Amino acid sequence: MSSSTPLIIGRVIGDVVDNFSATVKMSVTYNSNKHVYNGHELFPSTVTPKPRVEVHGGDMRSFFTLIMTDPDVPGPSDPYLREHLHWIVTDIPGTTDASFGKEVVSYEMPRPNIGIHRFVLLLFKQKKRDGIKAPICRDRFNTRKFAEDNDLGLPVAAVFFNCQRETAARGR
């Protein structure tokens, strides 16, 4: 099974980006102990603070851009507002984590209202430093177009998790 299989099954490849091969390892951890795996569900309360995103690849001379987006807005059955942008960090040096990069769009915690939303974290390798322009708006963000406009090519890593509104009746 290739590393992109869960991204195909989860329709991240297709809805958000075109097919790609992961060439860099990225790990995403919330609250220092909740590791993000493709397709796992996390509660909104878990993902309130921004995660630690580590880039295991490249070197200090290579720079990466991290994008976090929700393609299921307002709801997965009719995502006509696709996508909503949650976070962009640019100029992350290889072999470090996102805190070493430049946060150009601040982290916005997931607040899904209708249904189960996918939250996708994508890592792109930059051709040069300081070359990424922040988008004007979080709404109707388009990862493909943003990557094209900023000459980022295809992602080098991606992971997604599912998240839905926590309700009182849950788990009975």
PDB file of N, CA and C in Angstrom, residues 72-118:
ATOM      1  N   ASP A  72     -14.453  20.729   3.575  1.00  0.00           N
ATOM      2  CA  ASP A  72     -15.835  20.296   3.783  1.00  0.00           C
ATOM      3  C   ASP A  72     -16.756  21.381   4.336  1.00  0.00           C
ATOM      4  N   VAL A  73     -16.605  22.608   3.833  1.00  0.00           N
ATOM      5  CA  VAL A  73     -17.374  23.737   4.344  1.00  0.00           C
ATOM      6  C   VAL A  73     -18.548  24.032   3.409  1.00  0.00           C
ATOM      7  N   PRO A  74     -19.749  24.257   3.946  1.00  0.00           N
ATOM      8  CA  PRO A  74     -20.133  24.219   5.359  1.00  0.00           C
ATOM      9  C   PRO A  74     -20.350  22.801   5.891  1.00  0.00           C
ATOM     10  N   GLY A  75     -20.599  21.845   4.987  1.00  0.00           N
ATOM     11  CA  GLY A  75     -20.785  20.462   5.422  1.00  0.00           C
ATOM     12  C   GLY A  75     -20.341  19.521   4.321  1.00  0.00           C
ATOM     13  N   PRO A  76     -19.916  18.303   4.695  1.00  0.00           N
ATOM     14  CA  PRO A  76     -19.340  17.376   3.718  1.00  0.00           C
ATOM     15  C   PRO A  76     -20.296  16.956   2.597  1.00  0.00           C
ATOM     16  N   SER A  77     -21.606  16.985   2.842  1.00  0.00           N
ATOM     17  CA  SER A  77     -22.518  16.540   1.786  1.00  0.00           C
ATOM     18  C   SER A  77     -22.705  17.610   0.711  1.00  0.00           C
ATOM     19  N   ASP A  78     -22.475  18.876   1.056  1.00  0.00           N
ATOM     20  CA  ASP A  78     -22.578  19.955   0.076  1.00  0.00           C
ATOM     21  C   ASP A  78     -21.540  21.030   0.389  1.00  0.00           C
ATOM     22  N   PRO A  79     -20.265  20.731   0.092  1.00  0.00           N
ATOM     23  CA  PRO A  79     -19.180  21.653   0.493  1.00  0.00           C
ATOM     24  C   PRO A  79     -19.011  22.813  -0.488  1.00  0.00           C
ATOM     25  N   TYR A  80     -20.086  23.565  -0.705  1.00  0.00           N
ATOM     26  CA  TYR A  80     -20.038  24.602  -1.741  1.00  0.00           C
ATOM     27  C   TYR A  80     -19.132  25.784  -1.377  1.00  0.00           C
ATOM     28  N   LEU A  81     -18.710  25.867  -0.129  1.00  0.00           N
ATOM     29  CA  LEU A  81     -17.783  26.947   0.264  1.00  0.00           C
ATOM     30  C   LEU A  81     -16.324  26.469   0.313  1.00  0.00           C
ATOM     31  N   ARG A  82     -16.098  25.246  -0.156  1.00  0.00           N
ATOM     32  CA  ARG A  82     -14.757  24.658  -0.147  1.00  0.00           C
ATOM     33  C   ARG A  82     -13.736  25.650  -0.660  1.00  0.00           C
ATOM     34  N   GLU A  83     -12.549  25.798  -0.115  1.00  0.00           N
ATOM     35  CA  GLU A  83     -12.045  25.283   1.154  1.00  0.00           C
ATOM     36  C   GLU A  83     -12.010  26.431   2.142  1.00  0.00           C
ATOM     37  N   HIS A  84     -11.901  26.107   3.439  1.00  0.00           N
ATOM     38  CA  HIS A  84     -11.658  27.152   4.434  1.00  0.00           C
ATOM     39  C   HIS A  84     -10.236  26.975   4.956  1.00  0.00           C
ATOM     40  N   LEU A  85      -9.476  28.054   4.889  1.00  0.00           N
ATOM     41  CA  LEU A  85      -8.071  28.021   5.276  1.00  0.00           C
ATOM     42  C   LEU A  85      -7.922  28.189   6.786  1.00  0.00           C
ATOM     43  N   HIS A  86      -7.174  27.294   7.420  1.00  0.00           N
ATOM     44  CA  HIS A  86      -6.984  27.373   8.869  1.00  0.00           C
ATOM     45  C   HIS A  86      -5.603  27.847   9.294  1.00  0.00           C
ATOM     46  N   TRP A  87      -4.596  27.687   8.423  1.00  0.00           N
ATOM     47  CA  TRP A  87      -3.238  27.995   8.880  1.00  0.00           C
ATOM     48  C   TRP A  87      -2.281  27.965   7.699  1.00  0.00           C
ATOM     49  N   ILE A  88      -1.352  28.919   7.668  1.00  0.00           N
ATOM     50  CA  ILE A  88      -0.223  28.829   6.730  1.00  0.00           C
ATOM     51  C   ILE A  88       1.044  29.270   7.449  1.00  0.00           C
ATOM     52  N   VAL A  89       2.057  28.425   7.368  1.00  0.00           N
ATOM     53  CA  VAL A  89       3.390  28.767   7.871  1.00  0.00           C
ATOM     54  C   VAL A  89       4.355  28.575   6.706  1.00  0.00           C
ATOM     55  N   THR A  90       5.191  29.592   6.448  1.00  0.00           N
ATOM     56  CA  THR A  90       6.141  29.489   5.343  1.00  0.00           C
ATOM     57  C   THR A  90       7.576  29.506   5.884  1.00  0.00           C
ATOM     58  N   ASP A  91       8.502  29.253   4.985  1.00  0.00           N
ATOM     59  CA  ASP A  91       9.933  29.334   5.313  1.00  0.00           C
ATOM     60  C   ASP A  91      10.330  28.458   6.502  1.00  0.00           C
ATOM     61  N   ILE A  92       9.733  27.263   6.596  1.00  0.00           N
ATOM     62  CA  ILE A  92      10.121  26.317   7.649  1.00  0.00           C
ATOM     63  C   ILE A  92      11.381  25.603   7.175  1.00  0.00           C
ATOM     64  N   PRO A  93      12.492  25.730   7.899  1.00  0.00           N
ATOM     65  CA  PRO A  93      13.715  25.036   7.460  1.00  0.00           C
ATOM     66  C   PRO A  93      13.549  23.521   7.608  1.00  0.00           C
ATOM     67  N   GLY A  94      14.138  22.772   6.684  1.00  0.00           N
ATOM     68  CA  GLY A  94      14.097  21.315   6.769  1.00  0.00           C
ATOM     69  C   GLY A  94      14.650  20.850   8.102  1.00  0.00           C
ATOM     70  N   THR A  95      14.227  19.680   8.534  1.00  0.00           N
ATOM     71  CA  THR A  95      14.659  19.043   9.792  1.00  0.00           C
ATOM     72  C   THR A  95      14.299  19.840  11.053  1.00  0.00           C
ATOM     73  N   THR A  96      13.360  20.810  10.938  1.00  0.00           N
ATOM     74  CA  THR A  96      12.939  21.544  12.144  1.00  0.00           C
ATOM     75  C   THR A  96      11.415  21.393  12.268  1.00  0.00           C
ATOM     76  N   ASP A  97      10.783  22.282  13.027  1.00  0.00           N
ATOM     77  CA  ASP A  97       9.327  22.248  13.095  1.00  0.00           C
ATOM     78  C   ASP A  97       8.759  23.622  12.746  1.00  0.00           C
ATOM     79  N   ALA A  98       7.430  23.671  12.626  1.00  0.00           N
ATOM     80  CA  ALA A  98       6.757  24.870  12.121  1.00  0.00           C
ATOM     81  C   ALA A  98       7.022  26.122  12.954  1.00  0.00           C
ATOM     82  N   SER A  99       7.407  25.942  14.212  1.00  0.00           N
ATOM     83  CA  SER A  99       7.669  27.124  15.039  1.00  0.00           C
ATOM     84  C   SER A  99       8.890  27.908  14.544  1.00  0.00           C
ATOM     85  N   PHE A 100       9.698  27.276  13.675  1.00  0.00           N
ATOM     86  CA  PHE A 100      10.862  27.964  13.100  1.00  0.00           C
ATOM     87  C   PHE A 100      10.490  28.711  11.826  1.00  0.00           C
ATOM     88  N   GLY A 101       9.255  28.529  11.366  1.00  0.00           N
ATOM     89  CA  GLY A 101       8.824  29.186  10.140  1.00  0.00           C
ATOM     90  C   GLY A 101       8.165  30.518  10.429  1.00  0.00           C
ATOM     91  N   LYS A 102       7.568  31.073   9.390  1.00  0.00           N
ATOM     92  CA  LYS A 102       6.921  32.370   9.478  1.00  0.00           C
ATOM     93  C   LYS A 102       5.416  32.139   9.332  1.00  0.00           C
ATOM     94  N   GLU A 103       4.662  32.443  10.386  1.00  0.00           N
ATOM     95  CA  GLU A 103       3.216  32.239  10.339  1.00  0.00           C
ATOM     96  C   GLU A 103       2.592  33.387   9.558  1.00  0.00           C
ATOM     97  N   VAL A 104       2.151  33.108   8.336  1.00  0.00           N
ATOM     98  CA  VAL A 104       1.577  34.188   7.523  1.00  0.00           C
ATOM     99  C   VAL A 104       0.049  34.232   7.642  1.00  0.00           C
ATOM    100  N   VAL A 105      -0.560  33.107   8.016  1.00  0.00           N
ATOM    101  CA  VAL A 105      -1.981  33.089   8.363  1.00  0.00           C
ATOM    102  C   VAL A 105      -2.071  32.364   9.703  1.00  0.00           C
ATOM    103  N   SER A 106      -2.559  33.068  10.732  1.00  0.00           N
ATOM    104  CA  SER A 106      -2.532  32.500  12.076  1.00  0.00           C
ATOM    105  C   SER A 106      -3.439  31.278  12.188  1.00  0.00           C
ATOM    106  N   TYR A 107      -3.136  30.422  13.140  1.00  0.00           N
ATOM    107  CA  TYR A 107      -3.883  29.180  13.336  1.00  0.00           C
ATOM    108  C   TYR A 107      -5.297  29.481  13.801  1.00  0.00           C
ATOM    109  N   GLU A 108      -6.249  28.884  13.127  1.00  0.00           N
ATOM    110  CA  GLU A 108      -7.650  29.026  13.536  1.00  0.00           C
ATOM    111  C   GLU A 108      -8.148  27.628  13.875  1.00  0.00           C
ATOM    112  N   MET A 109      -8.630  27.456  15.102  1.00  0.00           N
ATOM    113  CA  MET A 109      -9.055  26.118  15.525  1.00  0.00           C
ATOM    114  C   MET A 109     -10.238  25.630  14.702  1.00  0.00           C
ATOM    115  N   PRO A 110     -10.295  24.316  14.438  1.00  0.00           N
ATOM    116  CA  PRO A 110     -11.427  23.748  13.719  1.00  0.00           C
ATOM    117  C   PRO A 110     -12.729  23.899  14.516  1.00  0.00           C
ATOM    118  N   ARG A 111     -13.778  24.359  13.836  1.00  0.00           N
ATOM    119  CA  ARG A 111     -15.099  24.458  14.455  1.00  0.00           C
ATOM    120  C   ARG A 111     -16.149  23.905  13.501  1.00  0.00           C
ATOM    121  N   PRO A 112     -16.118  22.595  13.244  1.00  0.00           N
ATOM    122  CA  PRO A 112     -17.081  22.050  12.288  1.00  0.00           C
ATOM    123  C   PRO A 112     -18.503  22.100  12.841  1.00  0.00           C
ATOM    124  N   ASN A 113     -19.449  22.548  12.029  1.00  0.00           N
ATOM    125  CA  ASN A 113     -20.844  22.610  12.487  1.00  0.00           C
ATOM    126  C   ASN A 113     -21.672  21.441  11.992  1.00  0.00           C
ATOM    127  N   ILE A 114     -21.557  21.154  10.706  1.00  0.00           N
ATOM    128  CA  ILE A 114     -22.403  20.126  10.108  1.00  0.00           C
ATOM    129  C   ILE A 114     -21.547  18.939   9.697  1.00  0.00           C
ATOM    130  N   GLY A 115     -21.832  17.777  10.259  1.00  0.00           N
ATOM    131  CA  GLY A 115     -21.168  16.555   9.792  1.00  0.00           C
ATOM    132  C   GLY A 115     -19.704  16.456  10.182  1.00  0.00           C
ATOM    133  N   ILE A 116     -19.049  15.458   9.586  1.00  0.00           N
ATOM    134  CA  ILE A 116     -17.638  15.194   9.865  1.00  0.00           C
ATOM    135  C   ILE A 116     -16.797  15.914   8.818  1.00  0.00           C
ATOM    136  N   HIS A 117     -15.908  16.771   9.274  1.00  0.00           N
ATOM    137  CA  HIS A 117     -15.040  17.513   8.355  1.00  0.00           C
ATOM    138  C   HIS A 117     -13.657  16.890   8.327  1.00  0.00           C
ATOM    139  N   ARG A 118     -13.017  16.998   7.160  1.00  0.00           N
ATOM    140  CA  ARG A 118     -11.617  16.601   7.048  1.00  0.00           C
ATOM    141  C   ARG A 118     -10.769  17.863   7.220  1.00  0.00           C
TER     142      ARG A 118
END
